[in-house]
PDB file of C-alpha atoms in Angstrom:
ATOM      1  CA  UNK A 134      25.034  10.239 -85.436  1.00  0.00           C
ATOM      2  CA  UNK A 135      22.629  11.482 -82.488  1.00  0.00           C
ATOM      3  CA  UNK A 136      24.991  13.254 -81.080  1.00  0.00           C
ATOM      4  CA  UNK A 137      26.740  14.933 -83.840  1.00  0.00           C
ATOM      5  CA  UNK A 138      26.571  18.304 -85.558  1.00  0.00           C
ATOM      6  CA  UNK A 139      28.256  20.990 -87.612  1.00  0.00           C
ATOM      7  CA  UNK A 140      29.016  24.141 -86.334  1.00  0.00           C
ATOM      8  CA  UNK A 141      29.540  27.255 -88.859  1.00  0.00           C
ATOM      9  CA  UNK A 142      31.589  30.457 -89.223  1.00  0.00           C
ATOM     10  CA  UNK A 143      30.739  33.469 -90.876  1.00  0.00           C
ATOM     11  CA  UNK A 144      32.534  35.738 -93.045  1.00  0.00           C
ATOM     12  CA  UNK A 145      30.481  37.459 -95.979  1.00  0.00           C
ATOM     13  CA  UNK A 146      31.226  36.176 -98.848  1.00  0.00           C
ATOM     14  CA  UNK A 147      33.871  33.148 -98.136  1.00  0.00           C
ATOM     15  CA  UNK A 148      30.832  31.556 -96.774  1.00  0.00           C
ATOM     16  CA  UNK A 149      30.932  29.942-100.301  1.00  0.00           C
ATOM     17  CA  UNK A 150      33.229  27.458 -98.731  1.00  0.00           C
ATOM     18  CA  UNK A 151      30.798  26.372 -96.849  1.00  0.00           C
ATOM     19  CA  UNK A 152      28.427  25.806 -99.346  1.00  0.00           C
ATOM     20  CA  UNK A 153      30.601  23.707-100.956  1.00  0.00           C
ATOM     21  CA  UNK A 154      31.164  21.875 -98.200  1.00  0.00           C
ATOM     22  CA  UNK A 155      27.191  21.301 -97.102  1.00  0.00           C
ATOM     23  CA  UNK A 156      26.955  20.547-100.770  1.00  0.00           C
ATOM     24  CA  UNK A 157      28.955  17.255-100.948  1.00  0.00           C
ATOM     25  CA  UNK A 158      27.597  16.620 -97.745  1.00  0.00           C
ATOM     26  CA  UNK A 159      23.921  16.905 -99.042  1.00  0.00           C
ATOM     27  CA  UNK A 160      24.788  14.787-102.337  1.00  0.00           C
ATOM     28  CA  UNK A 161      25.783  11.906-100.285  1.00  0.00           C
ATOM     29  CA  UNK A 162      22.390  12.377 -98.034  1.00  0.00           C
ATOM     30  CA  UNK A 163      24.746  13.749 -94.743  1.00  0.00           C
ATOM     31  CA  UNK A 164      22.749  15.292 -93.068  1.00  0.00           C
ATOM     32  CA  UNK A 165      23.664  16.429 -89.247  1.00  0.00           C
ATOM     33  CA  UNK A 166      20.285  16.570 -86.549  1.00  0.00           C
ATOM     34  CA  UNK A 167      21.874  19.759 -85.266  1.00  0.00           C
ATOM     35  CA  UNK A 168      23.356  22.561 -87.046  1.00  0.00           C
ATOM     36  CA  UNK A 169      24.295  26.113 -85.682  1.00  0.00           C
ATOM     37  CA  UNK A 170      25.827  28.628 -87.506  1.00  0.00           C
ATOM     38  CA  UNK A 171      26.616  32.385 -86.837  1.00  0.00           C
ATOM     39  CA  UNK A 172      26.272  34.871 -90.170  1.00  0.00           C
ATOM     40  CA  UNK A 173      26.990  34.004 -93.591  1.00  0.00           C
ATOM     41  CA  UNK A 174      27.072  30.624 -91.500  1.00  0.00           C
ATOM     42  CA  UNK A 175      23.666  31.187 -90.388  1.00  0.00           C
ATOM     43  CA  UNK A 176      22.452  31.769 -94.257  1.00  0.00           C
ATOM     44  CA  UNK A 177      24.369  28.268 -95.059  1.00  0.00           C
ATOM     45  CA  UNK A 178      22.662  26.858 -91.922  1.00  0.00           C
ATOM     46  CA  UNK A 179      18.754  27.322 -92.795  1.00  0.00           C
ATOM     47  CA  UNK A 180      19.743  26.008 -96.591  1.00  0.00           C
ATOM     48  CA  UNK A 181      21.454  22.564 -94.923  1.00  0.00           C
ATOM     49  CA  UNK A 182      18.116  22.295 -92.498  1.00  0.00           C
ATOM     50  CA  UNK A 183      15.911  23.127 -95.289  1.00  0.00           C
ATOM     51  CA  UNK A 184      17.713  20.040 -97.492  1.00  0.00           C
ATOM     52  CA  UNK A 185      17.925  22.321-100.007  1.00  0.00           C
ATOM     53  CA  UNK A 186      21.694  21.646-102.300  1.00  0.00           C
ATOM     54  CA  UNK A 187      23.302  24.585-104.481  1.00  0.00           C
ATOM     55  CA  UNK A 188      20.055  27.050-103.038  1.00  0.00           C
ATOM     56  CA  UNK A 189      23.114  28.892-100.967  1.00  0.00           C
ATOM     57  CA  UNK A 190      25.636  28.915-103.969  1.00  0.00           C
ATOM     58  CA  UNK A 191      23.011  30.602-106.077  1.00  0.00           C
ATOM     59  CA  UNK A 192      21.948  33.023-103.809  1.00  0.00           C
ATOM     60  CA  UNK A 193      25.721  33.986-103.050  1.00  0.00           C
ATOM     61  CA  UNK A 194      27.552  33.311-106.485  1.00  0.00           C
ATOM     62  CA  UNK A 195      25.122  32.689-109.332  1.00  0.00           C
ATOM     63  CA  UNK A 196      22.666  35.995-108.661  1.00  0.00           C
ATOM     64  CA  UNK A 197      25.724  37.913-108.825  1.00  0.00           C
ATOM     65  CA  UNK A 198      25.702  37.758-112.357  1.00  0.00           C
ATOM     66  CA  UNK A 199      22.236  38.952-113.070  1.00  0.00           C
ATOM     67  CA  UNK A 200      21.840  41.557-110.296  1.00  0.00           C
ATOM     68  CA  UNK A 201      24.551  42.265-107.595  1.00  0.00           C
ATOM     69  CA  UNK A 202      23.280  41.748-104.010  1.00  0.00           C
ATOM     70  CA  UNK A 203      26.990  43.739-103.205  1.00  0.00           C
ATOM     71  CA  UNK A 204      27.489  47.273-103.681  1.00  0.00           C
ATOM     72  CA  UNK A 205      28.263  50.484-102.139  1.00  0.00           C
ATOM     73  CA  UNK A 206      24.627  51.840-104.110  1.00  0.00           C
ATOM     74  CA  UNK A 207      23.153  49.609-101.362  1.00  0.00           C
ATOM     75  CA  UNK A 208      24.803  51.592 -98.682  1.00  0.00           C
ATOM     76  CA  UNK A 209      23.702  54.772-100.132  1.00  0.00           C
ATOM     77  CA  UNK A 210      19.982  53.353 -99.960  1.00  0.00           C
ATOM     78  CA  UNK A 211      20.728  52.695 -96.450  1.00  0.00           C
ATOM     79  CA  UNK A 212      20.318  48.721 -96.690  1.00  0.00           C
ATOM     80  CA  UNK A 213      24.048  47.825 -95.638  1.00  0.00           C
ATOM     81  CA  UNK A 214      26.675  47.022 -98.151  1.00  0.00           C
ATOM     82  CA  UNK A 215      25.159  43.650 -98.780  1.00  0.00           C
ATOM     83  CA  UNK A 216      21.495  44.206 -99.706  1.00  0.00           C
ATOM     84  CA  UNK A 217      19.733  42.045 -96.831  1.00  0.00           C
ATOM     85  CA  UNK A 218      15.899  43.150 -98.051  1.00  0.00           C
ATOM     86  CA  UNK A 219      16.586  41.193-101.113  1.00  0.00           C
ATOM     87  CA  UNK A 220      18.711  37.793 -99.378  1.00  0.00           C
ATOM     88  CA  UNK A 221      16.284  37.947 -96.775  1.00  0.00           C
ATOM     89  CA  UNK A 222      13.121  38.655 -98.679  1.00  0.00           C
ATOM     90  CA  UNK A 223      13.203  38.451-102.447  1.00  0.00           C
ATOM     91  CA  UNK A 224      15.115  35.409-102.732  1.00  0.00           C
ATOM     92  CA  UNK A 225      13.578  33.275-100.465  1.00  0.00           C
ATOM     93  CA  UNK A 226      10.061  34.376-101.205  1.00  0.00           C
ATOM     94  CA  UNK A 227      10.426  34.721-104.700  1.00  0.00           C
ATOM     95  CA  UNK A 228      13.349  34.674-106.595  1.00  0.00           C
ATOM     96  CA  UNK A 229      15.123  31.770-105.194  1.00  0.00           C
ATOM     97  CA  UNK A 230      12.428  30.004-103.335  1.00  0.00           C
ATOM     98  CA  UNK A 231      13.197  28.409 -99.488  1.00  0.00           C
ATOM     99  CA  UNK A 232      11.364  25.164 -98.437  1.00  0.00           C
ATOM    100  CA  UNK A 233       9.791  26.663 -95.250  1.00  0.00           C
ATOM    101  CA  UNK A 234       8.092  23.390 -94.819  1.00  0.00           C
ATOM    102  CA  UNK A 235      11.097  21.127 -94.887  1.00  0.00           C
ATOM    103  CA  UNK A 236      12.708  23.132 -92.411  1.00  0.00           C
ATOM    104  CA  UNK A 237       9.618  23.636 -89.825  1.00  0.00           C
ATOM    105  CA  UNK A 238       9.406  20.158 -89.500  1.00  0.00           C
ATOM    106  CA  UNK A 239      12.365  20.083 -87.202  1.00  0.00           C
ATOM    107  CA  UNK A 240      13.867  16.902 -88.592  1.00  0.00           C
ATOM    108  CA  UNK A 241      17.351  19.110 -88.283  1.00  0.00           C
ATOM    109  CA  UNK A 242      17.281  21.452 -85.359  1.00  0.00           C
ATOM    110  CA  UNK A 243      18.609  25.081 -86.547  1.00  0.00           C
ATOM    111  CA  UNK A 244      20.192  27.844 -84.486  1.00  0.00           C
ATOM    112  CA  UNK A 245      20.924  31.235 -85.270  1.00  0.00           C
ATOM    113  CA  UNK A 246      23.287  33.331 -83.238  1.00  0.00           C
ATOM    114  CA  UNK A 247      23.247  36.904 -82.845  1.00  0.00           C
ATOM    115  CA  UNK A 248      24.391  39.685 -80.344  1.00  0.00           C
ATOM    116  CA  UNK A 249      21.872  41.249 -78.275  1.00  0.00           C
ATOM    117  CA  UNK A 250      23.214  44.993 -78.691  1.00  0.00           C
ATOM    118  CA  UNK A 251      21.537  45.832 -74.995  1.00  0.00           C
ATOM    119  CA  UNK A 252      23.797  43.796 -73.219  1.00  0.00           C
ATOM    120  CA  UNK A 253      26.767  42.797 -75.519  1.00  0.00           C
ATOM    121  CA  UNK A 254      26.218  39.028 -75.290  1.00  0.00           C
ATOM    122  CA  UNK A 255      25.559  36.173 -77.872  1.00  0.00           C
ATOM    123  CA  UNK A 256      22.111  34.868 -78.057  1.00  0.00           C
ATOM    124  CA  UNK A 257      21.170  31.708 -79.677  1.00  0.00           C
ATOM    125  CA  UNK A 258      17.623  31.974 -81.419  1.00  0.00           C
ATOM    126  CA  UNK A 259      15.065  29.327 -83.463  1.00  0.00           C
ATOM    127  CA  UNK A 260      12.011  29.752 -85.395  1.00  0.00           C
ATOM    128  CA  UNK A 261       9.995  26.577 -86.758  1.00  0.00           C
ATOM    129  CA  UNK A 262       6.518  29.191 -87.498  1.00  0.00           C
ATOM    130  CA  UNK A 263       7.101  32.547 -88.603  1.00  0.00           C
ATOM    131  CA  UNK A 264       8.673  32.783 -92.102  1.00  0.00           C
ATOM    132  CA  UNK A 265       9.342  36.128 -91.668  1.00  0.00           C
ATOM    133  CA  UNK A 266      10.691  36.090 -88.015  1.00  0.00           C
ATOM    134  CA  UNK A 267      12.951  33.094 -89.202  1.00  0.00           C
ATOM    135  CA  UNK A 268      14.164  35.531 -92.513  1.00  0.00           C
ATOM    136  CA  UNK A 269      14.730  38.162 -89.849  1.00  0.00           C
ATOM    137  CA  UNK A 270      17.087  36.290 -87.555  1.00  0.00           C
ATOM    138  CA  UNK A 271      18.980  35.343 -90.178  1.00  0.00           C
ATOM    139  CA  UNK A 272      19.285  38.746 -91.355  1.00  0.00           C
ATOM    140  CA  UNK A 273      20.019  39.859 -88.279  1.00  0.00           C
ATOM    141  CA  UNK A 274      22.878  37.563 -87.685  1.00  0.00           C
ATOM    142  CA  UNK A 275      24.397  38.706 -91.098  1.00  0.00           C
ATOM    143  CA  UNK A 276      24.162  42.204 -90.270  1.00  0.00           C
ATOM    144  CA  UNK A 277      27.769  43.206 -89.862  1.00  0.00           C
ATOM    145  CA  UNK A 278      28.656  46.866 -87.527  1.00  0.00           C
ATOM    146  CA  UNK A 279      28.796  49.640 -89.537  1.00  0.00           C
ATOM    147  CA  UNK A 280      28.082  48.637 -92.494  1.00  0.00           C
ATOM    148  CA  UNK A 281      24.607  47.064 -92.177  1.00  0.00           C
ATOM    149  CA  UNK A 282      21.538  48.608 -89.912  1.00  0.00           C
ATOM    150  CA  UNK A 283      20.600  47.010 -86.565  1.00  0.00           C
ATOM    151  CA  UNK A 284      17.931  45.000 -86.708  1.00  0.00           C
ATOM    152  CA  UNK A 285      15.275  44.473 -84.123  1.00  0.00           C
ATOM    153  CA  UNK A 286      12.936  41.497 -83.181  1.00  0.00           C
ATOM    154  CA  UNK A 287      10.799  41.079 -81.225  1.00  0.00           C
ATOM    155  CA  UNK A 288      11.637  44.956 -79.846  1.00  0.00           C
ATOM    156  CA  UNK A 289      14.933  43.832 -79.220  1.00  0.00           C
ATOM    157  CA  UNK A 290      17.936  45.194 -81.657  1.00  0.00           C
ATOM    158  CA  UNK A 291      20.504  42.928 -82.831  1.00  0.00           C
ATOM    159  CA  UNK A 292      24.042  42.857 -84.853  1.00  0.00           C
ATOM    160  CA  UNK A 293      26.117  40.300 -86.171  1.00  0.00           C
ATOM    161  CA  UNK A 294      26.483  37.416 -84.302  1.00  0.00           C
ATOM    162  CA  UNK A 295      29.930  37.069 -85.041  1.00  0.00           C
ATOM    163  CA  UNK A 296      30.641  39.912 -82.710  1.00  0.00           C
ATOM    164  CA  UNK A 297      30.197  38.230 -79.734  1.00  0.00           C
ATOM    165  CA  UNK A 298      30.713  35.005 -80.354  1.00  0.00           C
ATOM    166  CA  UNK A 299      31.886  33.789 -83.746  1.00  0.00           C
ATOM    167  CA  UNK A 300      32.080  30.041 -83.667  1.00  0.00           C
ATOM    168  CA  UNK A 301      29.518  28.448 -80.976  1.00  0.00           C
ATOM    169  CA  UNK A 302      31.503  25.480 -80.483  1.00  0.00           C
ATOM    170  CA  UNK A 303      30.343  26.037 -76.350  1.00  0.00           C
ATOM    171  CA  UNK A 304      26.828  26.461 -77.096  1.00  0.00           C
ATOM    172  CA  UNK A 305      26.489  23.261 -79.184  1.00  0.00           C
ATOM    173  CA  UNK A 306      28.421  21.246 -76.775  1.00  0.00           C
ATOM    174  CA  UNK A 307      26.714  22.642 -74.141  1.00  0.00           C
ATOM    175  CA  UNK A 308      23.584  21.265 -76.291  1.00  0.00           C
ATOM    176  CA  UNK A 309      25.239  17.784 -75.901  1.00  0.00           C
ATOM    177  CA  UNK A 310      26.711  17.971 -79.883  1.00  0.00           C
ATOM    178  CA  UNK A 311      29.421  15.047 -78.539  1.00  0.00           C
ATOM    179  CA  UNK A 312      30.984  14.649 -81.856  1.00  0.00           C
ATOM    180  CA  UNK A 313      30.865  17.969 -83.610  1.00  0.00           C
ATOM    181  CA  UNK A 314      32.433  18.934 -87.351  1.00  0.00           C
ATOM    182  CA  UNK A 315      33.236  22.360 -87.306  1.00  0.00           C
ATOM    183  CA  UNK A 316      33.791  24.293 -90.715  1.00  0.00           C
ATOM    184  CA  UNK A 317      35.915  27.523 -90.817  1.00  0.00           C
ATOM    185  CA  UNK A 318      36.390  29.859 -93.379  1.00  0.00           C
ATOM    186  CA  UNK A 319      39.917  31.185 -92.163  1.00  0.00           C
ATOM    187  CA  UNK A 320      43.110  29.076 -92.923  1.00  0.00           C
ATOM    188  CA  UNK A 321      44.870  27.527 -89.821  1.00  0.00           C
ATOM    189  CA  UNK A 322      46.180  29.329 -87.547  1.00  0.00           C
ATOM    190  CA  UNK A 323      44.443  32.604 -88.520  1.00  0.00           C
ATOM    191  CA  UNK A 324      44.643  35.211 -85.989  1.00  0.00           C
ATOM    192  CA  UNK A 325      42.941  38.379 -85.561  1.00  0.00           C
ATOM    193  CA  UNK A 326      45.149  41.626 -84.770  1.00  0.00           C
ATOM    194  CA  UNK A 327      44.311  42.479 -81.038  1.00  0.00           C
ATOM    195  CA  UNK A 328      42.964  46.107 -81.172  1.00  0.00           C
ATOM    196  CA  UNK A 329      45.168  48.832 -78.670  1.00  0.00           C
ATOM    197  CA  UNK A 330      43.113  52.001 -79.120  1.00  0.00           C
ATOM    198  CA  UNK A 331      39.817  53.564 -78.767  1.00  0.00           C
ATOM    199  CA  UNK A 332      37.218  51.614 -81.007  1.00  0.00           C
ATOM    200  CA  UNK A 333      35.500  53.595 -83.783  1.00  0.00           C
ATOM    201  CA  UNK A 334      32.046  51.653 -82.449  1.00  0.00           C
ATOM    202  CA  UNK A 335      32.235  54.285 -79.394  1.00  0.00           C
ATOM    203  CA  UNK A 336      31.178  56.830 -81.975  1.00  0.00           C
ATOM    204  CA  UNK A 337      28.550  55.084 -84.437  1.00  0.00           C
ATOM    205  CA  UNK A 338      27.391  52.716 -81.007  1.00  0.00           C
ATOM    206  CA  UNK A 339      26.971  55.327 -78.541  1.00  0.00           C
ATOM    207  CA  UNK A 340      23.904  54.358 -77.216  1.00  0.00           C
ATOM    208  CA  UNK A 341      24.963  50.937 -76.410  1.00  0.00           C
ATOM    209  CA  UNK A 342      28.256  51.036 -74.442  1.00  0.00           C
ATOM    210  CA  UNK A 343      27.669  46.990 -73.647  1.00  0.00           C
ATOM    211  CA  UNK A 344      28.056  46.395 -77.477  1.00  0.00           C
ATOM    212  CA  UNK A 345      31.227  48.728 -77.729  1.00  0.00           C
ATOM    213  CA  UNK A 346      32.852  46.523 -74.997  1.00  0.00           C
ATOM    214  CA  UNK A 347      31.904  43.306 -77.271  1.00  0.00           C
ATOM    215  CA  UNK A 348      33.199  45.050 -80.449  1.00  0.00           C
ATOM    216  CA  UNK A 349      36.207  45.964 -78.366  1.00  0.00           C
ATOM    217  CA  UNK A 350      37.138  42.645 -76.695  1.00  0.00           C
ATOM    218  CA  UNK A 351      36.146  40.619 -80.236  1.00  0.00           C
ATOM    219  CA  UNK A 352      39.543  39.922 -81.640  1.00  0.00           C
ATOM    220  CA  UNK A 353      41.180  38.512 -78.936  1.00  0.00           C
ATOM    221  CA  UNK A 354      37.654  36.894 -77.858  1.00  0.00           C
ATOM    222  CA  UNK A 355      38.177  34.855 -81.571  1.00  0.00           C
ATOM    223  CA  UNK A 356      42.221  33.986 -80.801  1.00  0.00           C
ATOM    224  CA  UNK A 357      40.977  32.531 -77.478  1.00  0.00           C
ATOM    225  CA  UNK A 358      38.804  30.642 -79.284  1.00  0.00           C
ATOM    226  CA  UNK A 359      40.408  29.561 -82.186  1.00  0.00           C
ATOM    227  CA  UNK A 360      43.328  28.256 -79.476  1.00  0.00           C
ATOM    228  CA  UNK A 361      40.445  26.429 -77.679  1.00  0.00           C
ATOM    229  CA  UNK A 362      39.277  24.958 -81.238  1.00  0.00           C
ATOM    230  CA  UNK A 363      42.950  23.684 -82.271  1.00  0.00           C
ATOM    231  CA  UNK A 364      43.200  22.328 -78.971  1.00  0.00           C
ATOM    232  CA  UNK A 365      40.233  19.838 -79.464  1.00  0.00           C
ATOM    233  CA  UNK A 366      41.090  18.999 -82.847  1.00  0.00           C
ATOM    234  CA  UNK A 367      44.591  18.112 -81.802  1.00  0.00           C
ATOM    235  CA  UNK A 368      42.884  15.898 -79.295  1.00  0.00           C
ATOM    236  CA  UNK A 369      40.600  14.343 -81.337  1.00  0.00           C
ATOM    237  CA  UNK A 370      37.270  15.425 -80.188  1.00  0.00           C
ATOM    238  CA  UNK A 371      36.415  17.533 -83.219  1.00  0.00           C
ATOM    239  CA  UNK A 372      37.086  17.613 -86.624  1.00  0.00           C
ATOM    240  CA  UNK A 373      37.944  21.264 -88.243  1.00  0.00           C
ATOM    241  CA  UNK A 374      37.439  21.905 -91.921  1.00  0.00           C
ATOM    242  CA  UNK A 375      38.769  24.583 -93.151  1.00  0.00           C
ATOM    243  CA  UNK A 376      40.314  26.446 -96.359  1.00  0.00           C
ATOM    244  CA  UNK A 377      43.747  24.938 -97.427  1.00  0.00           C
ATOM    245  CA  UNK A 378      43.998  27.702-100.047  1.00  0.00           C
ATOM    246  CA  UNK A 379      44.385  31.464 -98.930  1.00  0.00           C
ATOM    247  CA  UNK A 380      40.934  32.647 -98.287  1.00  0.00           C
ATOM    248  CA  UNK A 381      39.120  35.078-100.205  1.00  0.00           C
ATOM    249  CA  UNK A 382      38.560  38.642 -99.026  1.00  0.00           C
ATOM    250  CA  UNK A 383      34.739  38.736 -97.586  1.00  0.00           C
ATOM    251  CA  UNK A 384      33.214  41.490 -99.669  1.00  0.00           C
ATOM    252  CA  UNK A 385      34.716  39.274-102.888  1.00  0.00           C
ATOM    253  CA  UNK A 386      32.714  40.306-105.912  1.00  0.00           C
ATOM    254  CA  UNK A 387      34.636  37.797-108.567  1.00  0.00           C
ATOM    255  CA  UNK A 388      32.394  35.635-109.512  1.00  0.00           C
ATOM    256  CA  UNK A 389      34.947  32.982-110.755  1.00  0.00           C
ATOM    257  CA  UNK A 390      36.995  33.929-107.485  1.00  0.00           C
ATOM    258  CA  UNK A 391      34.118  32.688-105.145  1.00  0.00           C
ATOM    259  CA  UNK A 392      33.322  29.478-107.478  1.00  0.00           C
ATOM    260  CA  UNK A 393      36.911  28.763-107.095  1.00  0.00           C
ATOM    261  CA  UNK A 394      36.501  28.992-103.220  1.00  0.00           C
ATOM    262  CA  UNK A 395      33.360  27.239-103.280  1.00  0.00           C
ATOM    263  CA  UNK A 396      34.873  24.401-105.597  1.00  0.00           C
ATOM    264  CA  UNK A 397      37.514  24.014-103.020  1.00  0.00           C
ATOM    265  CA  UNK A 398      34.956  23.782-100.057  1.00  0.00           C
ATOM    266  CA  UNK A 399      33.190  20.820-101.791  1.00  0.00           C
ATOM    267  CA  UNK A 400      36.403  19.532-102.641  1.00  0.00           C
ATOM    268  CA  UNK A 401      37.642  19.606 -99.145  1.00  0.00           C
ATOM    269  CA  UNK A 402      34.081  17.727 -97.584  1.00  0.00           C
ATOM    270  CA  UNK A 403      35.282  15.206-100.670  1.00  0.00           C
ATOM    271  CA  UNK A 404      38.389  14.421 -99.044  1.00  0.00           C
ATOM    272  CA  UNK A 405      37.627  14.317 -95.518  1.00  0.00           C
ATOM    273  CA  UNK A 406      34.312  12.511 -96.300  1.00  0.00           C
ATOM    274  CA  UNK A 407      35.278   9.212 -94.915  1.00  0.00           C
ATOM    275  CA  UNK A 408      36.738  10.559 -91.702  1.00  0.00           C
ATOM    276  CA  UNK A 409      34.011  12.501 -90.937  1.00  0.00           C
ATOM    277  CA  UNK A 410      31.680   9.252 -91.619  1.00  0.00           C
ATOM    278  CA  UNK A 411      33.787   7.500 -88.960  1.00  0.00           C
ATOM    279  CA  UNK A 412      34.353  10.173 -86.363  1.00  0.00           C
ATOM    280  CA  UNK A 413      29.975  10.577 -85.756  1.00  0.00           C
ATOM    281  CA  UNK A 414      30.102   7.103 -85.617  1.00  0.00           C
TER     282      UNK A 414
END
């Protein structure tokens, strides 16, 4: 159990599935010692390390139905198409409240990835003082290009992690994570189209050419990876769960649609449950 851990993808909303998978996990007292997670993977990430069940699912699914967090309005107001003041402020401050104090004590170690948009690489951040420093790295991980503003810490700006390196399967292994449980939120075999033209990011990202490159090179970066992924799994030295229903678009607004997803997600940790147990072992 030492050396285990969970790495998580992103993907807007279908990060419900990984809420219902962290949810079992949390219900039967799983809990990893190192977690690292990359967007809506970083949100699900802080909730695991802050032992906090269902705090995810309500932030992503059950707020939806008194005050959408997901609307073009939200664009308009220049906040992104997902409102990140209020996930990464409101709730955790005051409307859905986060256990700062569970997760500074470092009992599960927590990293955030993001892309530095100076130089175009990942960077893989942790905060165990600063509530709002922690809030911000996790909003800065789920800001998504063009859609969302860049956000800067510590005088440095940053975009979605998930741009330059979407599942940090190297950087936890790297971290000596010997027996690591990866969760997707794409169904096997997923592939991104590879991109053959001039990138729309030369226009909105002018200033950071670095970044463009990343943007550019991203697709096949995540095919290379995925290949690398299936590779270990097939050898046994990870174990990959992932959607075995299509997955949901990641701006889904349907509330049922995303309990159904995030139903399946717990349903999936249910069945691989005793696996898992006996591969960390």
């Amino acid at each position: 159990m030492k050396k285990s851990g969970i790495i998580l993808e992103g993907g807007g909303t279908r990060g419900v599935f990984t809420s219902g998978v962290l949810d079992y996990f949390m219900e039967k007292g799983l809990y990893f010692p190192y977690v690292i997670g990359v967007s809506a993977g970083a949100c699900n990430a802080v909730g695991y390390a802050s032992k906090q069940p269902y705090r995810t699912r309500k932030c992503m699914i059950d707020y939806l139905y008194s005050d959408s967090y997901l609307s073009i309005k939200n664009m308009l107001l220049n906040k992104g198409l997902f409102d990140l003041d209020l996930i990464f402020d409101k709730f955790p401050n005051d409307l859905i409240p986060f256990d700062y104090d569970t997760f500074f004590s470092k009992e599960i170690r927590c990293i955030i990835t993001v892309t530095n948009c100076i130089t175009g690489k990942a960077e893989y951040l942790e905060e165990y003082e600063d509530k709002k420093r922690l809030m911000d790295i996790c909003k800065a991980s789920s800001s998504l290009p063009y859609i969302s503003p860049i956000i800067e810490i510590d005088g440095t700006p940053y975009l979605d992690g998930g741009l330059a390196d979407s599942v940090p399967i190297v950087k936890a292994l790297h971290d000596g994570c010997k027996r690591p449980v990866i969760i997707l939120t794409r169904n096997k075999n997923y592939r991104k189209k590879v991109k053959d033209s001039v990138d729309f990011s030369k226009l909105v990202y002018r200033d950071y050419p670095n970044l463009n490159e990343t943007i550019y090179k991203r697709n096949a970066r995540y095919n290379r990876m995925m290949e690398f992924i299936e590779h270990l799994e097939e050898k046994g030295h990870v174990i990959v769960l992932r959607p075995e229903m299509p997955a949901i678009d990641r701006a889904e607004q349907n509330t049922d649609v995303l309990m159904d997803f995030y139903q399946h997600g717990y349903e999936i940790a249910e069945k691989y449950y005793d696996s898992i147990i006996e591969f960390i072992k």
